[in-house]
């Protein structure tokens, strides 16, 4: 019996690639080239499955040009790079990698928020360039975290994990805005209170953004939204580039309209808006919120398990995505 053929679109952990090779005829990307849509289409001819990450464009054009494809399995939780509607219309199953990265990503979001509030990278750069000559009472004074108001925009699994850290570890007052309210039983242990977006922006000392990206969340935080925030507030984006208008953010930071920011994701990444690079009060990291080794391994194994199940008649560990869940 011929084995299904799959493409692993990026270089992944050898142990995961080996597991896939035990089940499938596998084409790998050992050079870790960022293949264009056209290159992906060419490599997907005759392939039944594809293992993808955050950025490969699995769009309607690609789907129409890859008639053998049956399963698209991503090791990322966000899937704005995949047209789930087009896949489902062609009977292609799509899975992402939820849950396994929740706590690690929440740790990182919290760390970024603290780094922005307490000016950690800004003061480190100062030290490294040899500018430190004396201690002073007002030296790199920042904002407190404990006892302040944490605002979460997007209260899914990761948002709730950040809220738990704030409420239970740092005595923070938790506000959130989300399309749907949490059940009272989920709000109560962390004292979380649903508010409208304008109230969230106006009352948060530290805003953390964790919404999925799509047309409805493009520039969800733009200049007019930043204008509602406290001038001492911090903003942390670990969601997706494009949710925040990076140019407007850079301007707000530079003008003192906003206290500080921390960004792990950027519109058009890996390019970073040049205005951000010149602003001292922003912490910038290269999309690594889920990047602990155990978590990245767990994400990759989950995607591999799903691909194996979907192409061998098994049940995937996480249910295939529906267009309505986009
Ligand atoms: C990373 O950004 C992910 O969506 O898993």
CSV table of C-alpha atoms in Angstrom, one decimal, residues 44-236:
chain,number,residue,atom,x,y,z
A,44,UNK,CA,2.4,20.2,-2.4
A,45,UNK,CA,1.6,18.4,-5.7
A,46,UNK,CA,0.9,14.8,-4.9
A,47,UNK,CA,1.0,15.5,-1.1
A,48,UNK,CA,-1.9,14.6,1.1
A,49,UNK,CA,-0.8,16.5,4.2
A,50,UNK,CA,1.2,19.6,5.2
A,51,UNK,CA,2.8,20.5,8.5
A,52,UNK,CA,2.9,24.3,8.9
A,53,UNK,CA,3.8,27.0,11.4
A,54,UNK,CA,2.7,30.6,11.9
A,55,UNK,CA,3.4,32.1,8.6
A,56,UNK,CA,3.0,29.7,5.6
A,57,UNK,CA,0.2,31.2,3.4
A,58,UNK,CA,-2.4,28.4,3.1
A,59,UNK,CA,-4.9,30.5,1.2
A,60,UNK,CA,-7.7,29.9,-1.3
A,61,UNK,CA,-5.3,30.1,-4.3
A,62,UNK,CA,-3.1,27.5,-2.8
A,63,UNK,CA,-6.0,25.3,-1.8
A,64,UNK,CA,-7.4,25.4,-5.4
A,65,UNK,CA,-4.0,24.4,-6.8
A,66,UNK,CA,-3.3,21.5,-4.5
A,67,UNK,CA,-6.0,18.9,-5.4
A,68,UNK,CA,-4.4,16.0,-3.3
A,69,UNK,CA,-4.3,17.9,0.0
A,70,UNK,CA,-6.5,16.4,2.8
A,71,UNK,CA,-5.0,17.8,6.0
A,72,UNK,CA,-3.3,21.0,7.1
A,73,UNK,CA,-1.8,20.8,10.6
A,74,UNK,CA,-0.3,23.8,12.3
A,75,UNK,CA,2.0,23.8,15.3
A,76,UNK,CA,0.8,27.3,16.1
A,77,UNK,CA,-2.4,28.2,18.0
A,78,UNK,CA,-3.1,31.3,15.8
A,79,UNK,CA,-4.2,30.4,12.3
A,80,UNK,CA,-4.7,33.7,10.5
A,81,UNK,CA,-2.3,32.3,7.8
A,82,UNK,CA,-4.8,29.6,6.9
A,83,UNK,CA,-8.0,30.1,5.0
A,84,UNK,CA,-10.1,27.6,7.0
A,85,UNK,CA,-13.2,28.4,5.0
A,86,UNK,CA,-11.5,27.5,1.7
A,87,UNK,CA,-10.1,24.4,3.3
A,88,UNK,CA,-13.4,23.2,4.7
A,89,UNK,CA,-15.1,23.9,1.3
A,90,UNK,CA,-12.6,21.4,-0.3
A,91,UNK,CA,-13.0,18.9,2.6
A,92,UNK,CA,-9.5,19.6,3.9
A,93,UNK,CA,-9.2,19.2,7.7
A,94,UNK,CA,-7.3,22.0,9.5
A,95,UNK,CA,-5.9,21.7,13.0
A,96,UNK,CA,-4.0,24.2,15.2
A,97,UNK,CA,-2.2,23.7,18.5
A,98,UNK,CA,-4.2,25.0,21.4
A,99,UNK,CA,-3.7,24.5,25.1
A,100,UNK,CA,-0.1,23.2,25.1
A,101,UNK,CA,1.3,26.7,24.9
A,102,UNK,CA,-1.1,28.5,27.2
A,103,UNK,CA,0.9,28.8,30.4
A,104,UNK,CA,4.3,29.4,28.7
A,105,UNK,CA,2.8,32.2,26.5
A,106,UNK,CA,1.2,33.7,29.6
A,107,UNK,CA,4.5,33.6,31.4
A,108,UNK,CA,6.1,35.5,28.6
A,109,UNK,CA,3.3,38.0,28.3
A,110,UNK,CA,3.6,38.8,32.0
A,111,UNK,CA,7.4,39.1,31.7
A,112,UNK,CA,7.1,41.5,28.8
A,113,UNK,CA,4.5,43.6,30.7
A,114,UNK,CA,6.9,43.7,33.7
A,115,UNK,CA,9.9,44.5,31.5
A,116,UNK,CA,8.0,47.5,30.0
A,117,UNK,CA,6.7,48.8,33.4
A,118,UNK,CA,10.1,48.5,35.1
A,119,UNK,CA,12.1,49.7,32.1
A,120,UNK,CA,14.3,46.6,32.1
A,121,UNK,CA,15.6,46.5,28.5
A,122,UNK,CA,15.9,50.3,28.4
A,123,UNK,CA,18.0,50.4,31.5
A,124,UNK,CA,20.1,47.4,30.3
A,125,UNK,CA,20.9,49.2,27.1
A,126,UNK,CA,21.9,52.2,29.1
A,127,UNK,CA,24.3,50.0,31.2
A,128,UNK,CA,25.7,48.2,28.2
A,129,UNK,CA,26.6,51.4,26.4
A,130,UNK,CA,28.7,52.5,29.4
A,131,UNK,CA,26.4,55.4,30.4
A,132,UNK,CA,26.0,54.3,34.0
A,133,UNK,CA,28.0,56.7,36.2
A,134,UNK,CA,26.0,57.0,39.5
A,135,UNK,CA,22.9,55.9,41.3
A,136,UNK,CA,20.1,58.5,41.6
A,137,UNK,CA,16.7,58.5,43.4
A,138,UNK,CA,14.8,59.1,40.1
A,139,UNK,CA,17.0,56.7,38.1
A,140,UNK,CA,14.8,54.7,35.6
A,141,UNK,CA,11.7,55.0,37.8
A,142,UNK,CA,8.9,53.1,36.2
A,143,UNK,CA,5.4,51.9,37.1
A,144,UNK,CA,4.3,49.3,39.7
A,145,UNK,CA,2.7,46.0,38.7
A,146,UNK,CA,1.4,44.8,42.1
A,147,UNK,CA,-1.9,46.3,43.2
A,148,UNK,CA,-2.6,48.0,39.9
A,149,UNK,CA,-5.2,47.4,37.3
A,150,UNK,CA,-4.5,44.7,34.6
A,151,UNK,CA,-6.6,45.0,31.5
A,152,UNK,CA,-6.9,42.0,29.2
A,153,UNK,CA,-8.1,42.5,25.6
A,154,UNK,CA,-9.2,39.0,24.5
A,155,UNK,CA,-10.0,36.7,27.4
A,156,UNK,CA,-9.4,33.3,25.8
A,157,UNK,CA,-7.2,30.6,27.4
A,158,UNK,CA,-4.0,32.7,27.3
A,159,UNK,CA,-5.8,35.9,28.5
A,160,UNK,CA,-7.3,34.0,31.4
A,161,UNK,CA,-3.8,32.5,32.3
A,162,UNK,CA,-2.4,36.0,32.4
A,163,UNK,CA,-5.3,37.3,34.5
A,164,UNK,CA,-4.6,34.5,37.0
A,165,UNK,CA,-1.0,35.5,37.3
A,166,UNK,CA,-2.0,39.1,37.9
A,167,UNK,CA,-4.8,38.5,40.3
A,168,UNK,CA,-3.3,35.6,42.4
A,169,UNK,CA,0.4,36.5,42.2
A,170,UNK,CA,0.4,40.3,42.1
A,171,UNK,CA,-2.9,41.3,43.7
A,172,UNK,CA,-4.0,43.1,40.5
A,173,UNK,CA,-7.5,44.2,39.8
A,174,UNK,CA,-8.5,42.4,36.6
A,175,UNK,CA,-10.6,44.0,33.9
A,176,UNK,CA,-11.2,42.4,30.5
A,177,UNK,CA,-13.0,42.9,27.2
A,178,UNK,CA,-14.0,40.0,25.0
A,179,UNK,CA,-16.7,39.3,22.5
A,180,UNK,CA,-18.4,37.0,25.1
A,181,UNK,CA,-18.3,37.3,28.8
A,182,UNK,CA,-16.8,34.5,30.9
A,183,UNK,CA,-19.1,32.4,33.0
A,184,UNK,CA,-19.4,33.8,36.6
A,185,UNK,CA,-17.6,30.7,37.9
A,186,UNK,CA,-14.6,31.6,35.8
A,187,UNK,CA,-14.7,35.3,36.7
A,188,UNK,CA,-15.1,34.9,40.4
A,189,UNK,CA,-11.7,33.2,41.4
A,190,UNK,CA,-9.7,36.0,39.8
A,191,UNK,CA,-12.3,38.8,40.5
A,192,UNK,CA,-12.3,39.6,36.7
A,193,UNK,CA,-14.8,42.2,35.5
A,194,UNK,CA,-16.0,42.5,31.9
A,195,UNK,CA,-16.0,46.1,30.7
A,196,UNK,CA,-16.5,47.7,27.3
A,197,UNK,CA,-13.4,48.4,25.2
A,198,UNK,CA,-13.3,52.2,26.0
A,199,UNK,CA,-13.5,51.5,29.8
A,200,UNK,CA,-10.8,48.9,29.5
A,201,UNK,CA,-8.5,51.3,27.8
A,202,UNK,CA,-9.3,54.2,30.2
A,203,UNK,CA,-8.9,52.2,33.4
A,204,UNK,CA,-6.0,49.8,32.7
A,205,UNK,CA,-2.6,50.5,34.2
A,206,UNK,CA,-1.3,47.6,32.1
A,207,UNK,CA,-3.1,46.5,29.0
A,208,UNK,CA,-2.2,43.0,27.5
A,209,UNK,CA,-3.6,42.2,24.1
A,210,UNK,CA,-4.3,38.5,23.3
A,211,UNK,CA,-7.0,38.6,20.6
A,212,UNK,CA,-6.9,36.5,17.4
A,213,UNK,CA,-6.0,38.4,14.2
A,214,UNK,CA,-8.6,38.8,11.4
A,215,UNK,CA,-10.4,41.6,9.6
A,216,UNK,CA,-12.4,42.4,12.7
A,217,UNK,CA,-9.2,42.9,14.8
A,218,UNK,CA,-7.1,44.8,12.3
A,219,UNK,CA,-5.8,47.9,14.0
A,220,UNK,CA,-8.1,47.2,16.9
A,221,UNK,CA,-5.7,49.5,18.8
A,222,UNK,CA,-5.1,52.6,16.7
A,223,UNK,CA,-4.4,56.3,17.6
A,224,UNK,CA,-7.9,57.1,18.9
A,225,UNK,CA,-7.7,54.0,21.2
A,226,UNK,CA,-4.3,54.9,22.5
A,227,UNK,CA,-5.6,58.4,23.2
A,228,UNK,CA,-8.0,56.9,25.7
A,229,UNK,CA,-5.3,55.3,27.8
A,230,UNK,CA,-3.6,56.7,30.9
A,231,UNK,CA,-0.3,58.4,30.0
A,232,UNK,CA,1.4,56.2,32.6
A,233,UNK,CA,0.0,53.0,31.2
A,234,UNK,CA,1.8,50.1,29.5
A,235,UNK,CA,0.6,48.1,26.4
A,236,UNK,CA,1.8,44.6,25.7
